[in-house]
Amino acid sequence: MEKANGCISRPSRKRKLPQEGNDVLNFTLDELRDDLLERVLSWLPTSTFFRLKSVCKRWKSVAASESFKLACSRIPSREPWFFMVDPNLNQSVVFDSAERSWKKLSHPPLLSQNCNCNSIPVAAAGGLVCFRNMSGDYFVCNPVTGSCRELPPVNPDSHDRSLHAIAMNAYSNYHGSYKLFLVLGDLPKLSYKVYNSSADSWEEEIMLRRKTDDCTGFEFDSNDDDDAVYFLSKAGNVVATNMQRSPSKQFSSVITHKDGEEIVYFLSSSGTVVACNLTQKHFSEYPRLLPLFLEYSIDVVECKGEMLVVMLSEFFESASIRVWRFDEKTKTWIQIAGMPPSMSHEFYGKKVDINCLGAGNQIFICLSSAELCRYVRCDIVTNEWVEVPKCCLNGEAMEFMSAFSFEPRIEASV
């Protein structure tokens, strides 16, 4: 060390990278072993998988290999795609939330057959979407790969009773298993059936009892006209109308896991939320959010393992859209998010129907009526509301009634 101007100068510790022969910084993906290449490619966005086969022969071979699907299954999660439902039910269009763009997928050939051409999506989980045809038969499809299969027929006796809810749960993707849940009967006599993919069969039907400490204390009356929902008109008169439900969301329901228990939530025909605890084999009804005449359109969603309610209501000559959570301790509803009035006011008086779905912290809302069609995403953590751009195909804007959320996974097996 040398002294300079009274200070001690120290030798520099900076290292210079070699100018030549630095093989560590210069390599290509082609130099990776197949297993490492598969692990790298598995982290690509799902939308790029469609282009892997056209890059080169090696990547084409990788894309078709089972080991690559196994590598993809180890990716913890992927940004959701929203499977859109249009009035004609003959196209597969999705909104990619990662790229914030619209994509058109090939409709599964099995669903294009004459007897299944009017099949509608009714549930989704993991990388799979479940469809139901007019005869009550069910099909499970991977929208990304197009693979599809028909489930064994349900017991004919089930067709003679009201179907309230259809929910689906996927337990793993790669050669994994999934279950389809049906809630049947007439309140207060409810039961449920389960299709188990591991056994490829429907399990025995199980009755649900009324929970004794039901917080509502409401008694079901079979003579009531539960098909009517009441709301205030512009003139202040109480008007009755049937609930505006998209055909694909008439069995609107969600499933959650709480303390090891599977709970299916669905809307009764009068707009109240019914919770069916399939583990404890009982059901209960939640208290109404608002007086009956104030409700207009309502839907249930699942976010981060929790059931939430989205409601569009009209009051004081304006419309509001709010998200609610039920507090089990206080037995009351708590508002957790609300659309800014500047956005929601345009829906006033237009008889807008909302069909919603949850994915992580996001809620995707389809708003449709005879006068308008909008799609909005809400972040329930930041309370940020963003309108999704219109989907245009062949120069024309498409309109969708509802949507289903799924993770785009090429490894999801039907």
Short mmCIF file of N, CA and C in Angstrom, two decimals, residues 43-193:
data_model
loop_
_atom_site.label_atom_id
_atom_site.label_comp_id
_atom_site.label_asym_id
_atom_site.label_seq_id
_atom_site.Cartn_x
_atom_site.Cartn_y
_atom_site.Cartn_z
N TRP A 43 -41.44 -22.70 -18.48
CA TRP A 43 -41.75 -21.42 -17.84
C TRP A 43 -42.28 -20.39 -18.84
N LEU A 44 -42.31 -20.73 -20.11
CA LEU A 44 -42.85 -19.81 -21.10
C LEU A 44 -44.35 -19.63 -20.89
N PRO A 45 -44.91 -18.48 -21.27
CA PRO A 45 -46.38 -18.33 -21.22
C PRO A 45 -47.06 -19.40 -22.06
N THR A 46 -48.21 -19.83 -21.61
CA THR A 46 -48.90 -20.93 -22.29
C THR A 46 -49.18 -20.61 -23.76
N SER A 47 -49.44 -19.35 -24.06
CA SER A 47 -49.76 -18.98 -25.44
C SER A 47 -48.61 -19.29 -26.39
N THR A 48 -47.38 -19.33 -25.89
CA THR A 48 -46.23 -19.61 -26.76
C THR A 48 -46.12 -21.09 -27.10
N PHE A 49 -46.80 -21.95 -26.33
CA PHE A 49 -46.70 -23.38 -26.59
C PHE A 49 -47.22 -23.75 -27.98
N PHE A 50 -48.15 -22.95 -28.50
CA PHE A 50 -48.68 -23.24 -29.81
C PHE A 50 -47.62 -23.05 -30.90
N ARG A 51 -46.58 -22.27 -30.58
CA ARG A 51 -45.55 -21.98 -31.58
C ARG A 51 -44.28 -22.80 -31.41
N LEU A 52 -44.21 -23.59 -30.35
CA LEU A 52 -42.99 -24.37 -30.10
C LEU A 52 -42.68 -25.33 -31.24
N LYS A 53 -43.72 -25.95 -31.77
CA LYS A 53 -43.51 -26.98 -32.79
C LYS A 53 -42.96 -26.42 -34.09
N SER A 54 -43.12 -25.13 -34.30
CA SER A 54 -42.66 -24.54 -35.57
C SER A 54 -41.26 -23.95 -35.47
N VAL A 55 -40.63 -24.00 -34.30
CA VAL A 55 -39.29 -23.41 -34.15
C VAL A 55 -38.23 -24.29 -34.80
N CYS A 56 -38.18 -25.55 -34.42
CA CYS A 56 -37.22 -26.49 -34.99
C CYS A 56 -37.67 -27.90 -34.64
N LYS A 57 -37.00 -28.91 -35.22
CA LYS A 57 -37.40 -30.30 -34.99
C LYS A 57 -37.23 -30.70 -33.54
N ARG A 58 -36.16 -30.20 -32.90
CA ARG A 58 -35.92 -30.57 -31.51
C ARG A 58 -37.02 -30.03 -30.61
N TRP A 59 -37.39 -28.76 -30.78
CA TRP A 59 -38.43 -28.16 -29.96
C TRP A 59 -39.78 -28.82 -30.23
N LYS A 60 -39.99 -29.23 -31.46
CA LYS A 60 -41.23 -29.95 -31.79
C LYS A 60 -41.29 -31.26 -31.03
N SER A 61 -40.14 -31.95 -30.96
CA SER A 61 -40.08 -33.20 -30.22
C SER A 61 -40.30 -32.97 -28.73
N VAL A 62 -39.72 -31.88 -28.20
CA VAL A 62 -39.89 -31.55 -26.79
C VAL A 62 -41.36 -31.27 -26.47
N ALA A 63 -42.01 -30.49 -27.32
CA ALA A 63 -43.40 -30.10 -27.07
C ALA A 63 -44.34 -31.30 -27.01
N ALA A 64 -43.97 -32.38 -27.69
CA ALA A 64 -44.83 -33.56 -27.75
C ALA A 64 -44.47 -34.60 -26.69
N SER A 65 -43.42 -34.38 -25.92
CA SER A 65 -42.95 -35.39 -24.97
C SER A 65 -43.72 -35.34 -23.65
N GLU A 66 -43.86 -36.50 -23.02
CA GLU A 66 -44.51 -36.59 -21.72
C GLU A 66 -43.68 -35.93 -20.64
N SER A 67 -42.34 -35.99 -20.77
CA SER A 67 -41.48 -35.38 -19.76
C SER A 67 -41.64 -33.86 -19.77
N PHE A 68 -41.94 -33.28 -20.94
CA PHE A 68 -42.17 -31.84 -21.00
C PHE A 68 -43.47 -31.49 -20.27
N LYS A 69 -44.50 -32.30 -20.43
CA LYS A 69 -45.75 -32.07 -19.71
C LYS A 69 -45.54 -32.18 -18.21
N LEU A 70 -44.68 -33.12 -17.82
CA LEU A 70 -44.37 -33.27 -16.39
C LEU A 70 -43.67 -32.01 -15.87
N ALA A 71 -42.74 -31.47 -16.68
CA ALA A 71 -42.05 -30.23 -16.29
C ALA A 71 -43.05 -29.08 -16.16
N CYS A 72 -44.02 -29.02 -17.07
CA CYS A 72 -45.04 -27.95 -17.02
C CYS A 72 -45.91 -28.08 -15.77
N SER A 73 -46.17 -29.31 -15.35
CA SER A 73 -47.02 -29.52 -14.17
C SER A 73 -46.36 -29.03 -12.90
N ARG A 74 -45.05 -28.83 -12.93
CA ARG A 74 -44.33 -28.38 -11.73
C ARG A 74 -44.30 -26.86 -11.61
N ILE A 75 -44.83 -26.16 -12.60
CA ILE A 75 -44.97 -24.71 -12.49
C ILE A 75 -46.11 -24.43 -11.53
N PRO A 76 -45.87 -23.69 -10.44
CA PRO A 76 -46.89 -23.55 -9.39
C PRO A 76 -48.23 -23.02 -9.88
N SER A 77 -48.22 -21.98 -10.70
CA SER A 77 -49.49 -21.42 -11.17
C SER A 77 -49.24 -20.62 -12.44
N ARG A 78 -50.31 -20.42 -13.18
CA ARG A 78 -50.26 -19.61 -14.40
C ARG A 78 -51.38 -18.59 -14.36
N GLU A 79 -51.14 -17.46 -15.03
CA GLU A 79 -52.16 -16.42 -15.07
C GLU A 79 -53.42 -16.99 -15.75
N PRO A 80 -54.60 -16.69 -15.22
CA PRO A 80 -55.82 -17.32 -15.74
C PRO A 80 -56.21 -16.85 -17.13
N TRP A 81 -56.88 -17.74 -17.83
CA TRP A 81 -57.58 -17.39 -19.06
C TRP A 81 -59.07 -17.39 -18.74
N PHE A 82 -59.81 -16.51 -19.39
CA PHE A 82 -61.25 -16.44 -19.19
C PHE A 82 -61.95 -16.97 -20.44
N PHE A 83 -62.59 -18.12 -20.29
CA PHE A 83 -63.30 -18.77 -21.38
C PHE A 83 -64.64 -18.07 -21.57
N MET A 84 -64.81 -17.42 -22.71
CA MET A 84 -65.98 -16.58 -22.94
C MET A 84 -67.13 -17.38 -23.57
N VAL A 85 -68.33 -17.03 -23.19
CA VAL A 85 -69.53 -17.69 -23.71
C VAL A 85 -70.32 -16.70 -24.53
N ASP A 86 -70.49 -16.98 -25.81
CA ASP A 86 -71.26 -16.08 -26.67
C ASP A 86 -72.66 -16.65 -26.88
N PRO A 87 -73.60 -15.86 -27.35
CA PRO A 87 -74.98 -16.34 -27.48
C PRO A 87 -75.13 -17.56 -28.39
N ASN A 88 -74.23 -17.73 -29.36
CA ASN A 88 -74.37 -18.85 -30.28
C ASN A 88 -73.74 -20.14 -29.77
N LEU A 89 -72.85 -20.02 -28.77
CA LEU A 89 -72.24 -21.19 -28.15
C LEU A 89 -71.50 -22.07 -29.14
N ASN A 90 -70.97 -21.51 -30.20
CA ASN A 90 -70.30 -22.33 -31.21
C ASN A 90 -68.86 -21.91 -31.44
N GLN A 91 -68.31 -21.07 -30.57
CA GLN A 91 -66.93 -20.66 -30.72
C GLN A 91 -66.21 -20.73 -29.38
N SER A 92 -64.90 -20.94 -29.43
CA SER A 92 -64.10 -20.96 -28.21
C SER A 92 -63.18 -19.75 -28.25
N VAL A 93 -63.52 -18.73 -27.47
CA VAL A 93 -62.74 -17.50 -27.40
C VAL A 93 -62.33 -17.29 -25.96
N VAL A 94 -61.07 -16.93 -25.73
CA VAL A 94 -60.58 -16.71 -24.38
C VAL A 94 -59.90 -15.35 -24.29
N PHE A 95 -59.90 -14.80 -23.07
CA PHE A 95 -59.13 -13.59 -22.79
C PHE A 95 -57.94 -13.99 -21.94
N ASP A 96 -56.74 -13.76 -22.47
CA ASP A 96 -55.49 -14.09 -21.78
C ASP A 96 -55.15 -12.95 -20.84
N SER A 97 -55.27 -13.17 -19.52
CA SER A 97 -55.02 -12.10 -18.56
C SER A 97 -53.55 -11.75 -18.45
N ALA A 98 -52.65 -12.68 -18.82
CA ALA A 98 -51.22 -12.40 -18.76
C ALA A 98 -50.81 -11.44 -19.87
N GLU A 99 -51.29 -11.70 -21.08
CA GLU A 99 -50.95 -10.84 -22.22
C GLU A 99 -52.01 -9.78 -22.48
N ARG A 100 -53.12 -9.87 -21.73
CA ARG A 100 -54.24 -8.93 -21.90
C ARG A 100 -54.68 -8.85 -23.37
N SER A 101 -54.90 -10.02 -23.92
CA SER A 101 -55.29 -10.11 -25.33
C SER A 101 -56.31 -11.22 -25.51
N TRP A 102 -57.03 -11.16 -26.63
CA TRP A 102 -58.04 -12.15 -26.96
C TRP A 102 -57.44 -13.22 -27.86
N LYS A 103 -57.92 -14.47 -27.67
CA LYS A 103 -57.44 -15.57 -28.50
C LYS A 103 -58.63 -16.45 -28.88
N LYS A 104 -58.56 -16.98 -30.07
CA LYS A 104 -59.59 -17.91 -30.54
C LYS A 104 -59.00 -19.31 -30.57
N LEU A 105 -59.68 -20.25 -29.94
CA LEU A 105 -59.22 -21.63 -29.87
C LEU A 105 -60.10 -22.52 -30.74
N SER A 106 -59.56 -23.65 -31.11
CA SER A 106 -60.33 -24.63 -31.88
C SER A 106 -61.38 -25.26 -30.97
N HIS A 107 -62.62 -25.29 -31.44
CA HIS A 107 -63.69 -25.90 -30.67
C HIS A 107 -63.49 -27.41 -30.67
N PRO A 108 -63.57 -28.10 -29.52
CA PRO A 108 -63.37 -29.56 -29.49
C PRO A 108 -64.32 -30.27 -30.45
N PRO A 109 -63.81 -31.18 -31.28
CA PRO A 109 -64.67 -31.88 -32.26
C PRO A 109 -65.85 -32.60 -31.60
N LEU A 110 -65.63 -33.16 -30.42
CA LEU A 110 -66.70 -33.89 -29.76
C LEU A 110 -67.89 -32.99 -29.46
N LEU A 111 -67.63 -31.71 -29.18
CA LEU A 111 -68.70 -30.77 -28.88
C LEU A 111 -69.33 -30.18 -30.13
N SER A 112 -68.74 -30.47 -31.29
CA SER A 112 -69.27 -29.97 -32.55
C SER A 112 -70.26 -30.94 -33.18
N GLN A 113 -70.38 -32.14 -32.63
CA GLN A 113 -71.34 -33.10 -33.16
C GLN A 113 -72.76 -32.60 -32.94
N ASN A 114 -73.67 -33.04 -33.81
CA ASN A 114 -75.03 -32.51 -33.79
C ASN A 114 -75.70 -32.62 -32.42
N CYS A 115 -75.51 -33.75 -31.75
CA CYS A 115 -76.18 -33.95 -30.47
C CYS A 115 -75.56 -33.12 -29.35
N ASN A 116 -74.35 -32.60 -29.57
CA ASN A 116 -73.66 -31.84 -28.53
C ASN A 116 -73.39 -30.40 -28.92
N CYS A 117 -73.90 -29.97 -30.07
CA CYS A 117 -73.54 -28.65 -30.59
C CYS A 117 -74.05 -27.52 -29.71
N ASN A 118 -75.08 -27.78 -28.90
CA ASN A 118 -75.60 -26.74 -28.01
C ASN A 118 -75.09 -26.89 -26.58
N SER A 119 -74.00 -27.61 -26.41
CA SER A 119 -73.43 -27.78 -25.07
C SER A 119 -72.93 -26.44 -24.54
N ILE A 120 -73.13 -26.22 -23.26
CA ILE A 120 -72.70 -24.96 -22.65
C ILE A 120 -71.72 -25.26 -21.52
N PRO A 121 -70.71 -24.40 -21.32
CA PRO A 121 -69.82 -24.58 -20.17
C PRO A 121 -70.58 -24.30 -18.89
N VAL A 122 -70.34 -25.12 -17.87
CA VAL A 122 -71.07 -24.95 -16.62
C VAL A 122 -70.15 -24.91 -15.40
N ALA A 123 -68.89 -25.31 -15.55
CA ALA A 123 -67.96 -25.29 -14.43
C ALA A 123 -66.54 -25.37 -14.96
N ALA A 124 -65.57 -24.98 -14.13
CA ALA A 124 -64.17 -25.03 -14.52
C ALA A 124 -63.31 -25.20 -13.28
N ALA A 125 -62.16 -25.85 -13.45
CA ALA A 125 -61.20 -26.01 -12.36
C ALA A 125 -59.86 -26.38 -12.95
N GLY A 126 -58.78 -25.82 -12.37
CA GLY A 126 -57.45 -26.12 -12.89
C GLY A 126 -57.37 -25.74 -14.35
N GLY A 127 -56.99 -26.68 -15.18
CA GLY A 127 -56.90 -26.43 -16.61
C GLY A 127 -58.05 -27.02 -17.39
N LEU A 128 -59.17 -27.34 -16.73
CA LEU A 128 -60.28 -28.03 -17.37
C LEU A 128 -61.57 -27.22 -17.30
N VAL A 129 -62.43 -27.43 -18.31
CA VAL A 129 -63.75 -26.82 -18.35
C VAL A 129 -64.77 -27.93 -18.58
N CYS A 130 -65.86 -27.89 -17.84
CA CYS A 130 -66.92 -28.89 -17.97
C CYS A 130 -68.08 -28.31 -18.77
N PHE A 131 -68.58 -29.09 -19.73
CA PHE A 131 -69.72 -28.70 -20.56
C PHE A 131 -70.91 -29.63 -20.26
N ARG A 132 -72.10 -29.11 -20.55
CA ARG A 132 -73.33 -29.90 -20.37
C ARG A 132 -74.21 -29.71 -21.60
N ASN A 133 -74.70 -30.81 -22.17
CA ASN A 133 -75.56 -30.68 -23.34
C ASN A 133 -77.03 -30.67 -22.94
N MET A 134 -77.91 -30.53 -23.91
CA MET A 134 -79.33 -30.38 -23.65
C MET A 134 -79.93 -31.62 -23.00
N SER A 135 -79.28 -32.77 -23.18
CA SER A 135 -79.78 -34.02 -22.60
C SER A 135 -79.30 -34.25 -21.18
N GLY A 136 -78.47 -33.35 -20.68
CA GLY A 136 -77.96 -33.51 -19.33
C GLY A 136 -76.70 -34.34 -19.23
N ASP A 137 -76.02 -34.56 -20.36
CA ASP A 137 -74.75 -35.29 -20.35
C ASP A 137 -73.61 -34.30 -20.14
N TYR A 138 -72.51 -34.77 -19.55
CA TYR A 138 -71.40 -33.89 -19.20
C TYR A 138 -70.13 -34.27 -19.98
N PHE A 139 -69.35 -33.24 -20.33
CA PHE A 139 -68.10 -33.42 -21.05
C PHE A 139 -67.04 -32.57 -20.36
N VAL A 140 -65.84 -33.14 -20.24
CA VAL A 140 -64.73 -32.40 -19.65
C VAL A 140 -63.70 -32.17 -20.73
N CYS A 141 -63.22 -30.93 -20.83
CA CYS A 141 -62.36 -30.53 -21.95
C CYS A 141 -61.18 -29.71 -21.44
N ASN A 142 -60.03 -29.89 -22.08
CA ASN A 142 -58.90 -28.99 -21.91
C ASN A 142 -58.92 -28.03 -23.09
N PRO A 143 -59.33 -26.77 -22.88
CA PRO A 143 -59.47 -25.84 -24.02
C PRO A 143 -58.17 -25.57 -24.75
N VAL A 144 -57.03 -25.73 -24.08
CA VAL A 144 -55.74 -25.44 -24.72
C VAL A 144 -55.37 -26.52 -25.71
N THR A 145 -55.47 -27.78 -25.30
CA THR A 145 -55.08 -28.89 -26.17
C THR A 145 -56.24 -29.38 -27.04
N GLY A 146 -57.47 -29.07 -26.64
CA GLY A 146 -58.63 -29.55 -27.38
C GLY A 146 -59.07 -30.94 -27.00
N SER A 147 -58.36 -31.60 -26.08
CA SER A 147 -58.76 -32.95 -25.66
C SER A 147 -60.08 -32.88 -24.90
N CYS A 148 -60.93 -33.86 -25.12
CA CYS A 148 -62.28 -33.83 -24.55
C CYS A 148 -62.80 -35.24 -24.39
N ARG A 149 -63.57 -35.48 -23.34
CA ARG A 149 -64.19 -36.79 -23.14
C ARG A 149 -65.56 -36.63 -22.50
N GLU A 150 -66.42 -37.59 -22.79
CA GLU A 150 -67.76 -37.60 -22.20
C GLU A 150 -67.73 -38.41 -20.91
N LEU A 151 -68.37 -37.88 -19.87
CA LEU A 151 -68.45 -38.58 -18.60
C LEU A 151 -69.56 -39.63 -18.65
N PRO A 152 -69.48 -40.64 -17.80
CA PRO A 152 -70.58 -41.62 -17.75
C PRO A 152 -71.89 -40.91 -17.43
N PRO A 153 -73.01 -41.44 -17.94
CA PRO A 153 -74.31 -40.78 -17.70
C PRO A 153 -74.68 -40.77 -16.23
N VAL A 154 -75.38 -39.71 -15.84
CA VAL A 154 -75.88 -39.62 -14.47
C VAL A 154 -77.10 -40.51 -14.33
N ASN A 155 -77.38 -40.94 -13.12
CA ASN A 155 -78.57 -41.74 -12.86
C ASN A 155 -79.80 -41.02 -13.41
N PRO A 156 -80.63 -41.69 -14.22
CA PRO A 156 -81.81 -41.03 -14.81
C PRO A 156 -82.71 -40.35 -13.79
N ASP A 157 -82.74 -40.86 -12.56
CA ASP A 157 -83.60 -40.26 -11.53
C ASP A 157 -83.19 -38.82 -11.24
N SER A 158 -81.92 -38.49 -11.49
CA SER A 158 -81.44 -37.15 -11.19
C SER A 158 -82.05 -36.11 -12.13
N HIS A 159 -82.45 -36.54 -13.33
CA HIS A 159 -83.01 -35.60 -14.30
C HIS A 159 -84.41 -35.12 -13.91
N ASP A 160 -85.05 -35.84 -12.99
CA ASP A 160 -86.42 -35.50 -12.60
C ASP A 160 -86.47 -34.46 -11.49
N ARG A 161 -85.32 -34.05 -10.98
CA ARG A 161 -85.29 -33.09 -9.88
C ARG A 161 -84.55 -31.82 -10.29
N SER A 162 -84.80 -30.75 -9.55
CA SER A 162 -84.17 -29.47 -9.86
C SER A 162 -82.67 -29.56 -9.65
N LEU A 163 -81.93 -28.97 -10.58
CA LEU A 163 -80.48 -28.91 -10.48
C LEU A 163 -80.11 -27.48 -10.08
N HIS A 164 -79.52 -27.32 -8.90
CA HIS A 164 -79.21 -25.99 -8.38
C HIS A 164 -77.78 -25.55 -8.68
N ALA A 165 -76.83 -26.47 -8.59
CA ALA A 165 -75.43 -26.08 -8.68
C ALA A 165 -74.61 -27.15 -9.37
N ILE A 166 -73.62 -26.69 -10.14
CA ILE A 166 -72.61 -27.56 -10.73
C ILE A 166 -71.26 -26.95 -10.40
N ALA A 167 -70.45 -27.67 -9.66
CA ALA A 167 -69.13 -27.18 -9.27
C ALA A 167 -68.08 -28.24 -9.61
N MET A 168 -66.85 -27.78 -9.79
CA MET A 168 -65.77 -28.68 -10.19
C MET A 168 -64.53 -28.37 -9.37
N ASN A 169 -63.76 -29.42 -9.07
CA ASN A 169 -62.51 -29.23 -8.34
C ASN A 169 -61.45 -30.14 -8.94
N ALA A 170 -60.27 -29.58 -9.21
CA ALA A 170 -59.15 -30.35 -9.74
C ALA A 170 -58.11 -30.50 -8.64
N TYR A 171 -57.63 -31.71 -8.44
CA TYR A 171 -56.70 -31.97 -7.34
C TYR A 171 -55.25 -32.00 -7.81
N SER A 172 -55.03 -32.21 -9.09
CA SER A 172 -53.70 -32.08 -9.70
C SER A 172 -53.93 -32.12 -11.20
N ASN A 173 -52.93 -31.68 -11.96
CA ASN A 173 -53.10 -31.56 -13.40
C ASN A 173 -52.51 -32.74 -14.18
N TYR A 174 -51.25 -33.05 -13.91
CA TYR A 174 -50.57 -34.08 -14.71
C TYR A 174 -51.06 -35.45 -14.28
N HIS A 175 -51.82 -36.12 -15.13
CA HIS A 175 -52.42 -37.41 -14.82
C HIS A 175 -53.09 -37.36 -13.44
N GLY A 176 -53.68 -36.20 -13.14
CA GLY A 176 -54.28 -36.01 -11.83
C GLY A 176 -55.73 -36.44 -11.80
N SER A 177 -56.45 -35.95 -10.82
CA SER A 177 -57.85 -36.30 -10.66
C SER A 177 -58.68 -35.04 -10.48
N TYR A 178 -59.95 -35.16 -10.75
CA TYR A 178 -60.89 -34.06 -10.55
C TYR A 178 -62.24 -34.64 -10.16
N LYS A 179 -63.07 -33.77 -9.60
CA LYS A 179 -64.41 -34.17 -9.22
C LYS A 179 -65.42 -33.15 -9.73
N LEU A 180 -66.59 -33.64 -10.07
CA LEU A 180 -67.70 -32.79 -10.48
C LEU A 180 -68.82 -32.97 -9.47
N PHE A 181 -69.35 -31.86 -8.95
CA PHE A 181 -70.37 -31.90 -7.90
C PHE A 181 -71.69 -31.35 -8.44
N LEU A 182 -72.77 -32.07 -8.18
CA LEU A 182 -74.12 -31.62 -8.54
C LEU A 182 -74.94 -31.50 -7.26
N VAL A 183 -75.62 -30.36 -7.09
CA VAL A 183 -76.53 -30.18 -5.96
C VAL A 183 -77.95 -30.21 -6.51
N LEU A 184 -78.75 -31.14 -5.99
CA LEU A 184 -80.08 -31.41 -6.54
C LEU A 184 -81.17 -31.27 -5.49
N GLY A 185 -82.42 -31.25 -5.97
CA GLY A 185 -83.58 -31.27 -5.08
C GLY A 185 -84.31 -29.96 -5.01
N ASP A 186 -85.26 -29.89 -4.12
CA ASP A 186 -86.05 -28.68 -3.88
C ASP A 186 -85.86 -28.29 -2.42
N LEU A 187 -85.49 -27.01 -2.21
CA LEU A 187 -85.32 -26.53 -0.85
C LEU A 187 -86.58 -26.78 -0.03
N PRO A 188 -86.45 -27.30 1.19
CA PRO A 188 -85.21 -27.57 1.92
C PRO A 188 -84.68 -28.99 1.79
N LYS A 189 -85.14 -29.76 0.83
CA LYS A 189 -84.66 -31.13 0.66
C LYS A 189 -83.61 -31.15 -0.44
N LEU A 190 -82.35 -31.11 -0.03
CA LEU A 190 -81.24 -31.07 -0.98
C LEU A 190 -80.38 -32.31 -0.84
N SER A 191 -79.76 -32.68 -1.95
CA SER A 191 -78.80 -33.79 -1.97
C SER A 191 -77.71 -33.45 -2.96
N TYR A 192 -76.65 -34.24 -2.99
CA TYR A 192 -75.58 -34.00 -3.95
C TYR A 192 -75.01 -35.31 -4.47
N LYS A 193 -74.51 -35.23 -5.69
CA LYS A 193 -73.84 -36.36 -6.34
C LYS A 193 -72.44 -35.91 -6.75
#
